[in-house]
Coordinates of C-alpha atoms and ligand atoms in Angstrom, one line a residue:
M1 CA 110.9 280.1 -208.2
I2 CA 107.2 279.9 -209.3
P3 CA 107.0 279.5 -213.2
D4 CA 104.8 281.8 -215.2
S5 CA 101.4 280.3 -216.1
L6 CA 100.9 279.4 -219.8
S7 CA 98.3 282.2 -220.2
K8 CA 100.8 284.8 -218.8
L9 CA 103.6 283.4 -221.0
I10 CA 101.5 283.6 -224.2
K11 CA 100.5 287.2 -223.4
K12 CA 103.9 288.3 -222.2
R13 CA 105.8 287.0 -225.3
A14 CA 102.9 287.8 -227.7
L15 CA 102.8 284.1 -228.9
M16 CA 99.3 284.0 -230.3
P17 CA 100.3 285.1 -233.9
I18 CA 103.2 282.5 -233.9
I19 CA 100.9 279.7 -232.7
H20 CA 98.3 280.6 -235.5
R21 CA 101.2 280.5 -238.0
L22 CA 102.3 277.1 -236.8
V23 CA 98.7 275.8 -236.9
S24 CA 98.4 277.0 -240.5
D25 CA 101.8 275.6 -241.6
L26 CA 101.2 272.2 -240.0
E27 CA 97.6 272.2 -241.3
V28 CA 96.2 271.1 -237.9
S29 CA 93.5 272.0 -235.4
I30 CA 94.4 272.5 -231.7
I31 CA 93.1 273.3 -228.3
I32 CA 95.5 274.9 -225.8
E33 CA 94.6 274.7 -222.1
D34 CA 96.2 276.0 -219.0
E35 CA 97.3 273.8 -216.1
V36 CA 93.8 273.6 -214.6
G37 CA 92.0 272.9 -217.9
R38 CA 90.8 276.4 -218.8
V39 CA 90.8 276.7 -222.6
L40 CA 93.1 279.5 -223.8
M41 CA 92.7 278.9 -227.5
A42 CA 90.8 276.5 -229.8
T43 CA 90.8 276.4 -233.6
D44 CA 87.9 275.3 -235.8
G45 CA 87.5 271.5 -236.0
A46 CA 89.7 270.9 -233.0
E47 CA 88.9 267.7 -231.0
E48 CA 90.3 265.8 -228.1
L49 CA 92.9 263.4 -229.5
N50 CA 96.3 263.5 -227.8
R51 CA 97.4 265.8 -224.8
Y52 CA 100.9 267.1 -224.9
P53 CA 102.2 268.9 -221.8
V54 CA 103.9 272.3 -221.8
T55 CA 106.4 272.4 -218.9
S56 CA 108.5 275.0 -217.2
D57 CA 111.1 274.2 -214.5
G58 CA 109.7 270.6 -214.3
E59 CA 106.1 271.7 -213.7
V60 CA 103.2 271.3 -216.1
I61 CA 101.9 274.8 -217.0
G62 CA 99.4 273.8 -219.7
W63 CA 98.4 271.4 -222.5
V64 CA 98.4 271.3 -226.3
I65 CA 95.7 269.0 -227.6
G66 CA 95.3 267.6 -231.1
T67 CA 96.9 265.1 -233.5
E68 CA 100.5 263.9 -233.2
K69 CA 101.6 266.8 -235.3
V70 CA 100.7 269.3 -232.5
A71 CA 103.4 267.8 -230.2
V72 CA 105.9 270.1 -231.9
I73 CA 103.9 273.1 -230.8
A74 CA 104.0 271.8 -227.2
S75 CA 107.8 271.4 -227.5
I76 CA 108.2 275.0 -228.9
L77 CA 106.0 276.4 -226.1
T78 CA 108.0 274.4 -223.5
G79 CA 111.3 275.7 -225.0
I80 CA 110.0 279.3 -224.7
A81 CA 108.8 278.8 -221.2
E82 CA 112.2 277.3 -220.1
T83 CA 114.1 280.2 -221.7
E84 CA 111.7 282.6 -219.9
A85 CA 112.3 280.8 -216.6
Q86 CA 116.1 281.0 -217.1
K87 CA 115.9 284.7 -217.9
R88 CA 113.9 285.3 -214.7
A89 CA 116.3 283.2 -212.6
L90 CA 119.2 285.3 -214.0
V91 CA 117.4 288.6 -213.3
S92 CA 116.6 287.3 -209.8
E93 CA 120.2 286.2 -209.2
T94 CA 121.6 289.5 -210.5
L95 CA 119.2 291.4 -208.3
Y96 CA 120.2 289.3 -205.3
K97 CA 123.9 289.9 -206.0
Y98 CA 123.2 293.6 -206.4
K99 CA 121.3 293.7 -203.1
E100 CA 124.1 291.8 -201.4
I101 CA 126.9 294.0 -202.7
T102 CA 124.9 297.2 -201.9
L103 CA 124.2 295.9 -198.4
L104 CA 127.8 294.9 -197.7
Y105 CA 129.1 298.1 -199.1
D106 CA 126.7 300.2 -196.9
V107 CA 127.4 298.2 -193.8
V108 CA 131.2 298.2 -194.2
E109 CA 131.2 301.9 -194.9
K110 CA 129.0 302.7 -191.9
V111 CA 130.3 300.3 -189.2
S112 CA 134.0 300.3 -190.0
S113 CA 134.6 303.7 -188.4
C114 CA 132.1 303.1 -185.5
L115 CA 133.4 302.3 -182.1
D116 CA 130.1 302.2 -180.2
T117 CA 128.6 298.7 -179.9
K118 CA 125.0 300.1 -179.6
E119 CA 125.4 302.3 -182.7
I120 CA 126.8 299.3 -184.7
A121 CA 123.7 297.2 -183.6
R122 CA 121.4 300.1 -184.7
L123 CA 123.2 300.3 -188.1
V124 CA 123.0 296.6 -188.7
I125 CA 119.3 296.5 -187.8
E126 CA 118.7 299.4 -190.2
E127 CA 120.4 297.6 -193.1
A128 CA 118.8 294.3 -192.4
R129 CA 115.3 295.9 -192.5
K130 CA 116.1 297.2 -196.0
V131 CA 116.9 293.8 -197.5
I132 CA 115.1 291.1 -195.6
R133 CA 111.3 290.8 -194.9
L134 CA 111.0 291.1 -191.1
T135 CA 108.7 292.5 -188.4
S136 CA 111.3 292.2 -185.6
I137 CA 115.0 291.9 -185.1
S138 CA 117.3 291.9 -182.2
V139 CA 121.1 291.9 -181.6
L140 CA 122.4 290.3 -178.4
L141 CA 125.9 290.4 -177.1
F142 CA 127.6 287.9 -174.9
N143 CA 128.6 289.2 -171.5
R144 CA 131.6 287.1 -170.3
E145 CA 131.2 288.1 -166.7
T146 CA 127.5 287.1 -166.3
D147 CA 127.6 284.3 -168.9
T148 CA 124.4 285.7 -170.5
M149 CA 123.4 287.3 -173.8
E150 CA 122.4 290.9 -173.2
L151 CA 120.2 292.9 -175.6
L152 CA 122.3 295.4 -177.5
G153 CA 119.6 296.7 -179.9
E154 CA 116.2 295.7 -181.2
Y155 CA 113.4 296.7 -183.5
G156 CA 109.7 295.7 -183.6
H157 CA 109.2 294.0 -180.3
G158 CA 106.9 296.8 -179.1
E159 CA 105.9 296.4 -175.5
D160 CA 107.0 292.8 -175.4
A161 CA 109.7 291.9 -173.0
P162 CA 113.1 292.2 -174.7
P163 CA 114.2 288.8 -176.1
T164 CA 116.5 286.8 -173.9
V165 CA 118.5 283.8 -174.9
T166 CA 119.8 280.9 -172.8
R167 CA 122.5 278.7 -174.2
G168 CA 121.0 275.5 -175.6
V169 CA 117.4 276.6 -175.0
G170 CA 115.1 277.4 -177.8
I171 CA 116.1 278.1 -181.4
A172 CA 118.4 281.0 -180.7
G173 CA 119.9 279.1 -177.7
S174 CA 120.6 276.2 -180.1
V175 CA 122.3 278.5 -182.6
W176 CA 124.4 279.9 -179.7
A177 CA 125.4 276.3 -178.8
S178 CA 126.1 275.1 -182.4
G179 CA 127.5 278.3 -183.8
R180 CA 125.6 277.7 -187.0
A181 CA 123.0 280.0 -188.6
E182 CA 119.5 278.6 -189.1
I183 CA 116.2 279.3 -190.9
V184 CA 113.0 278.1 -189.2
N185 CA 110.1 278.9 -191.5
D186 CA 107.5 277.4 -189.1
V187 CA 108.6 278.3 -185.6
H188 CA 105.5 276.8 -183.8
S189 CA 106.1 273.3 -185.2
D190 CA 109.8 273.4 -184.3
P191 CA 110.5 271.0 -181.3
R192 CA 112.7 273.7 -179.8
F193 CA 110.0 276.3 -179.8
V194 CA 109.6 277.9 -176.4
E195 CA 106.6 279.9 -175.2
G196 CA 107.3 283.6 -175.2
A197 CA 108.1 283.9 -178.9
V198 CA 104.4 283.3 -179.7
S199 CA 104.0 286.2 -182.2
I200 CA 107.0 285.0 -184.4
R201 CA 106.0 282.6 -187.1
S202 CA 109.2 282.4 -189.2
L203 CA 112.8 283.4 -188.2
I204 CA 116.4 283.4 -189.2
C205 CA 119.0 283.3 -186.4
A206 CA 122.8 283.7 -186.9
P207 CA 125.7 283.7 -184.5
L208 CA 128.0 286.7 -184.2
K209 CA 131.4 285.0 -184.3
A210 CA 134.8 286.4 -183.6
K211 CA 137.8 284.1 -184.0
D212 CA 135.4 281.0 -184.0
T213 CA 133.8 282.1 -180.7
V214 CA 130.2 283.0 -180.5
V215 CA 130.2 286.6 -179.1
G216 CA 126.5 287.3 -179.8
I217 CA 123.4 286.4 -181.6
I218 CA 121.4 288.2 -184.2
K219 CA 117.9 287.1 -185.0
L220 CA 115.1 288.3 -187.1
G221 CA 111.5 287.2 -187.3
N222 CA 108.2 287.7 -189.1
C223 CA 104.9 287.5 -187.3
E224 CA 103.4 286.3 -190.6
P225 CA 104.5 282.9 -191.9
V226 CA 107.0 283.6 -194.7
T227 CA 109.4 281.4 -196.6
Y228 CA 112.9 282.5 -195.9
T229 CA 115.3 281.2 -198.5
A230 CA 118.9 280.1 -198.6
E231 CA 119.7 283.4 -200.2
D232 CA 118.2 285.3 -197.2
L233 CA 120.2 283.1 -194.8
K234 CA 123.5 283.8 -196.8
L235 CA 122.8 287.5 -196.8
F236 CA 122.0 287.6 -193.1
S237 CA 125.0 285.4 -192.2
T238 CA 127.3 287.8 -194.1
L239 CA 125.7 290.7 -192.3
A240 CA 126.3 288.9 -189.0
S241 CA 130.0 288.3 -189.8
L242 CA 130.5 292.0 -190.5
A243 CA 128.6 293.0 -187.4
A244 CA 130.6 290.5 -185.2
V245 CA 134.0 292.0 -186.3
A246 CA 132.8 295.5 -185.8
I247 CA 131.2 294.8 -182.4
E248 CA 134.3 292.9 -181.2
N249 CA 136.5 295.9 -182.2
A250 CA 134.2 298.3 -180.5
S251 CA 134.1 296.1 -177.3
L252 CA 137.9 296.1 -177.2
Y253 CA 138.0 299.9 -177.6
E254 CA 135.3 300.3 -174.9
Q255 CA 137.4 298.1 -172.5
L256 CA 140.4 300.2 -173.3
K257 CA 138.5 303.4 -172.7
D258 CA 137.1 302.1 -169.4
A259 CA 140.6 301.3 -168.2
F260 CA 141.8 304.7 -169.3
Y261 CA 139.0 306.5 -167.4
M262 CA 139.6 304.3 -164.4
T263 CA 143.3 305.4 -164.4
I264 CA 142.2 309.0 -164.6
Y265 CA 139.8 308.7 -161.7
T266 CA 142.5 307.0 -159.6
L267 CA 144.9 309.8 -160.4
A268 CA 142.3 312.4 -159.3
E269 CA 141.6 310.4 -156.2
T270 CA 145.2 310.6 -155.1
I271 CA 144.7 314.4 -154.7
E272 CA 141.6 313.9 -152.7
K273 CA 143.3 311.5 -150.4
R274 CA 145.8 314.3 -149.4
D275 CA 142.9 316.5 -148.3
P276 CA 140.3 314.0 -146.8
Y277 CA 137.9 316.9 -145.9
T278 CA 137.1 317.4 -149.6
G279 CA 135.0 314.2 -149.6
N280 CA 133.9 313.5 -153.2
H281 CA 134.5 317.1 -154.3
T282 CA 135.9 315.8 -157.7
K283 CA 132.8 313.6 -158.3
R284 CA 130.4 316.4 -157.6
V285 CA 132.2 318.9 -159.7
M286 CA 132.1 316.3 -162.6
E287 CA 128.4 315.7 -162.1
Y288 CA 127.5 319.5 -161.8
S289 CA 129.7 320.2 -164.9
L290 CA 128.0 317.5 -167.0
A291 CA 124.6 318.6 -166.0
I292 CA 125.4 322.2 -167.1
G293 CA 127.0 320.9 -170.3
K294 CA 123.9 318.9 -171.1
T295 CA 121.7 321.9 -170.5
L296 CA 123.9 324.0 -172.8
G297 CA 123.6 321.2 -175.5
L298 CA 127.4 320.8 -175.8
P299 CA 128.4 318.4 -178.6
E300 CA 129.5 314.9 -177.5
E301 CA 133.2 315.7 -178.1
D302 CA 133.1 318.7 -175.7
M303 CA 131.1 316.7 -173.1
A304 CA 133.9 314.1 -173.1
R305 CA 136.7 316.6 -172.5
L306 CA 134.4 318.4 -170.0
Q307 CA 134.1 315.2 -168.0
L308 CA 137.8 314.5 -167.9
G309 CA 138.7 318.2 -167.3
A310 CA 136.3 318.3 -164.3
V311 CA 137.8 315.1 -162.9
L312 CA 141.4 316.4 -163.3
H313 CA 140.8 320.1 -162.6
D314 CA 142.8 320.2 -159.4
I315 CA 145.4 317.5 -160.4
G316 CA 148.1 320.2 -160.2
K317 CA 147.6 320.4 -156.4
I318 CA 149.9 317.4 -156.2
G319 CA 152.7 320.0 -156.7
I320 CA 151.6 322.1 -153.7
R321 CA 153.3 321.4 -150.3
D322 CA 151.1 320.0 -147.5
N323 CA 151.8 322.9 -145.2
V324 CA 150.2 325.3 -147.7
L325 CA 147.5 323.0 -149.3
L326 CA 146.2 321.8 -145.9
K327 CA 146.6 325.0 -144.0
E328 CA 143.5 325.8 -142.0
S329 CA 144.2 329.4 -141.2
A330 CA 144.4 332.3 -143.6
L331 CA 147.0 332.1 -146.3
T332 CA 149.8 334.6 -146.7
D333 CA 150.3 336.3 -150.0
E334 CA 153.2 334.1 -150.8
E335 CA 151.3 330.9 -149.9
F336 CA 148.3 332.1 -152.0
A337 CA 150.8 332.6 -154.9
Q338 CA 151.8 329.0 -154.5
I339 CA 148.2 327.8 -154.5
K340 CA 147.6 329.8 -157.7
M341 CA 150.2 327.7 -159.5
H342 CA 148.1 324.5 -159.3
P343 CA 146.4 325.1 -162.7
V344 CA 149.8 325.5 -164.4
Y345 CA 151.1 322.4 -162.7
G346 CA 148.0 320.6 -163.8
E347 CA 148.7 321.6 -167.4
E348 CA 152.3 320.4 -167.1
I349 CA 151.1 317.0 -165.8
I350 CA 148.4 316.2 -168.3
S351 CA 150.3 317.7 -171.4
R352 CA 152.5 314.6 -171.2
I353 CA 149.5 312.3 -172.0
S354 CA 148.5 312.9 -175.6
Q355 CA 144.9 311.6 -175.1
L356 CA 144.3 314.3 -172.5
K357 CA 145.5 317.3 -174.5
S358 CA 141.9 318.5 -175.2
T359 CA 141.3 318.7 -171.5
I360 CA 144.1 321.2 -170.9
P361 CA 141.9 324.4 -171.2
G362 CA 139.5 323.1 -168.6
V363 CA 142.2 322.3 -166.2
K364 CA 144.5 325.3 -166.8
H365 CA 141.7 327.9 -166.8
H366 CA 139.2 326.8 -164.2
H367 CA 140.2 329.8 -162.0
E368 CA 139.9 332.4 -164.8
K369 CA 137.1 334.9 -164.3
F370 CA 134.7 336.1 -167.0
D371 CA 135.8 339.7 -166.4
G372 CA 139.5 338.9 -166.9
K373 CA 140.5 339.2 -163.2
G374 CA 141.3 335.5 -162.7
Y375 CA 144.4 333.4 -162.9
P376 CA 146.8 332.1 -164.3
D377 CA 146.4 334.0 -167.6
G378 CA 143.8 336.7 -166.9
L379 CA 141.7 335.5 -169.9
K380 CA 138.4 337.2 -170.4
G381 CA 134.8 336.2 -171.6
N382 CA 134.6 333.7 -174.4
N383 CA 138.4 333.6 -174.7
I384 CA 138.1 331.2 -171.7
D385 CA 137.3 327.7 -173.0
I386 CA 133.7 326.7 -172.4
T387 CA 134.8 323.7 -170.3
A388 CA 136.8 326.0 -168.0
R389 CA 133.8 328.4 -167.6
I390 CA 131.6 325.4 -166.7
I391 CA 134.1 323.8 -164.3
S392 CA 134.5 327.2 -162.6
V393 CA 130.8 327.5 -161.7
A394 CA 130.7 323.8 -160.6
D395 CA 133.9 324.0 -158.6
T396 CA 133.0 327.3 -156.8
F397 CA 129.5 326.1 -156.0
D398 CA 130.7 322.9 -154.5
A399 CA 133.5 324.7 -152.5
M400 CA 130.9 327.2 -151.1
T401 CA 128.5 324.5 -150.0
S402 CA 131.1 322.2 -148.5
T403 CA 131.7 322.2 -144.8
R404 CA 135.4 322.1 -143.7
P405 CA 136.7 321.7 -140.1
Y406 CA 137.5 325.4 -140.0
R407 CA 134.3 326.7 -141.6
L408 CA 130.7 325.8 -142.1
G409 CA 129.5 325.4 -145.7
L410 CA 127.0 328.0 -147.0
T411 CA 123.3 327.0 -147.3
L412 CA 122.1 326.2 -150.8
D413 CA 120.0 329.4 -150.9
V414 CA 123.0 331.6 -150.0
A415 CA 125.2 329.7 -152.5
F416 CA 122.6 330.3 -155.2
E417 CA 122.6 334.0 -154.4
E418 CA 126.4 334.1 -154.6
L419 CA 126.3 332.5 -158.1
K420 CA 123.7 335.1 -159.2
K421 CA 125.7 337.9 -157.6
Y422 CA 128.9 337.1 -159.5
S423 CA 127.2 336.1 -162.8
G424 CA 128.8 338.3 -165.4
S425 CA 131.9 339.2 -163.3
Q426 CA 133.4 336.0 -162.0
F427 CA 131.1 333.6 -164.0
D428 CA 129.8 333.4 -167.5
P429 CA 126.1 334.4 -167.1
E430 CA 125.0 331.7 -169.7
V431 CA 126.7 329.0 -167.7
V432 CA 125.1 330.2 -164.4
D433 CA 121.7 330.3 -166.1
A434 CA 122.4 326.7 -167.4
F435 CA 123.2 325.6 -163.9
F436 CA 119.9 326.9 -162.6
A437 CA 118.1 325.2 -165.5
S438 CA 119.9 321.9 -165.2
D439 CA 119.0 318.6 -163.6
V440 CA 121.1 319.5 -160.6
M441 CA 118.4 321.9 -159.4
E442 CA 115.7 319.2 -159.6
A443 CA 118.0 316.8 -157.7
F444 CA 118.5 319.5 -154.9
F445 CA 114.8 320.0 -154.5
S446 CA 114.0 316.3 -154.5
S447 CA 116.5 315.6 -151.8
N448 CA 117.1 316.9 -148.3
S449 CA 120.7 316.4 -148.2
R450 CA 123.4 316.7 -150.9
G451 CA 124.6 313.2 -150.1
K452 CA 121.4 311.8 -151.6
I453 CA 121.6 313.6 -154.9
V454 CA 121.1 311.3 -157.8
L455 CA 122.0 312.8 -161.2
Ligands
FE2_1 FE1 141.3 324.6 -158.5

């Protein structure tokens, strides 16, 4: 910490009257100079005899000049300067502790309930920016499959290429290899400096460690030379520890979620395999549904159950016998009654999986009609869950435009007309409008064949 100058100390503590009193009591004349020899005070008759230093924190901050008697004034000023320095150190330490506790409290509160790795990186970056001087910061996560560090989030790199890290190469690569956090206040003179980080002058880099394994790297830098302190390093390392635990938890959750989704898709595929002519029907219904949901601005929670509902909408067909499900000629009334049971069978199947409960409305009611003339429950209007109203449009549109061995699919124009014709009776008009305003339309018009659609 830089000590106060003697001039500042005298002003701050209003020492001039005290010094004059001492001069009078001791019956001496004195000169007081600052550390570079500027005269701060001189009494009548003062002359250069002895020079007594005034120190603070081991540094000379000024001089008291006079006879031997004035040495006591130098001692008193030194005592006051030391007390002042200790007071400042205490205030600084308290401030640091307050900053550390506030930061940790904020981070724990925000990231502990977050299961999205990118969001955790964003929150950690946001908190670091509040407490440490930096112009750029990046969070990288180790990808076990590719054996590389991948960028999870960053701030301040502008148009520069996202920072990459190779194990053992450069300062961050060295932190990755050693597992120890480091401060480098002069990056350009560090032997590990690699071209590419030219704009960074000072940096702190810390490993993200989970169970003693480096799972990522977090590094911050400043494009101006700054002196990062041991306190900055400690704060940043604590932040990195919290981030590592949260990111590891979120990664495990994401892996579990991926496995769950994969199981669901496999389940839906088993239905498609029974009727090979449907060729990717489930995937297209999911893509159309999500495009409509996005246009309608559905909240994230509804989008998630819409996706699963669309994938599983015909899962109940597993309960329909092949001679009915795969029949190529017209169905009898009794056979059609059997087909109409598939949404109910779908509900029965997925109701056994607690994580899929919210998708039941989409599955059970995707054949309901907006005017109440659908099945299985004859629900009407907004009583039909929004996911079911969306899946209904997506499913019908794809069925209309699909070619089967026994019938040719409708052209896009005819299918569009059909959607418009039944908007308000079979379909929710808002959903139909959203379909026409969605990314799906752009994909249709930028591609000649449905097979090339990229959503
Ligand atoms: Fe269906």
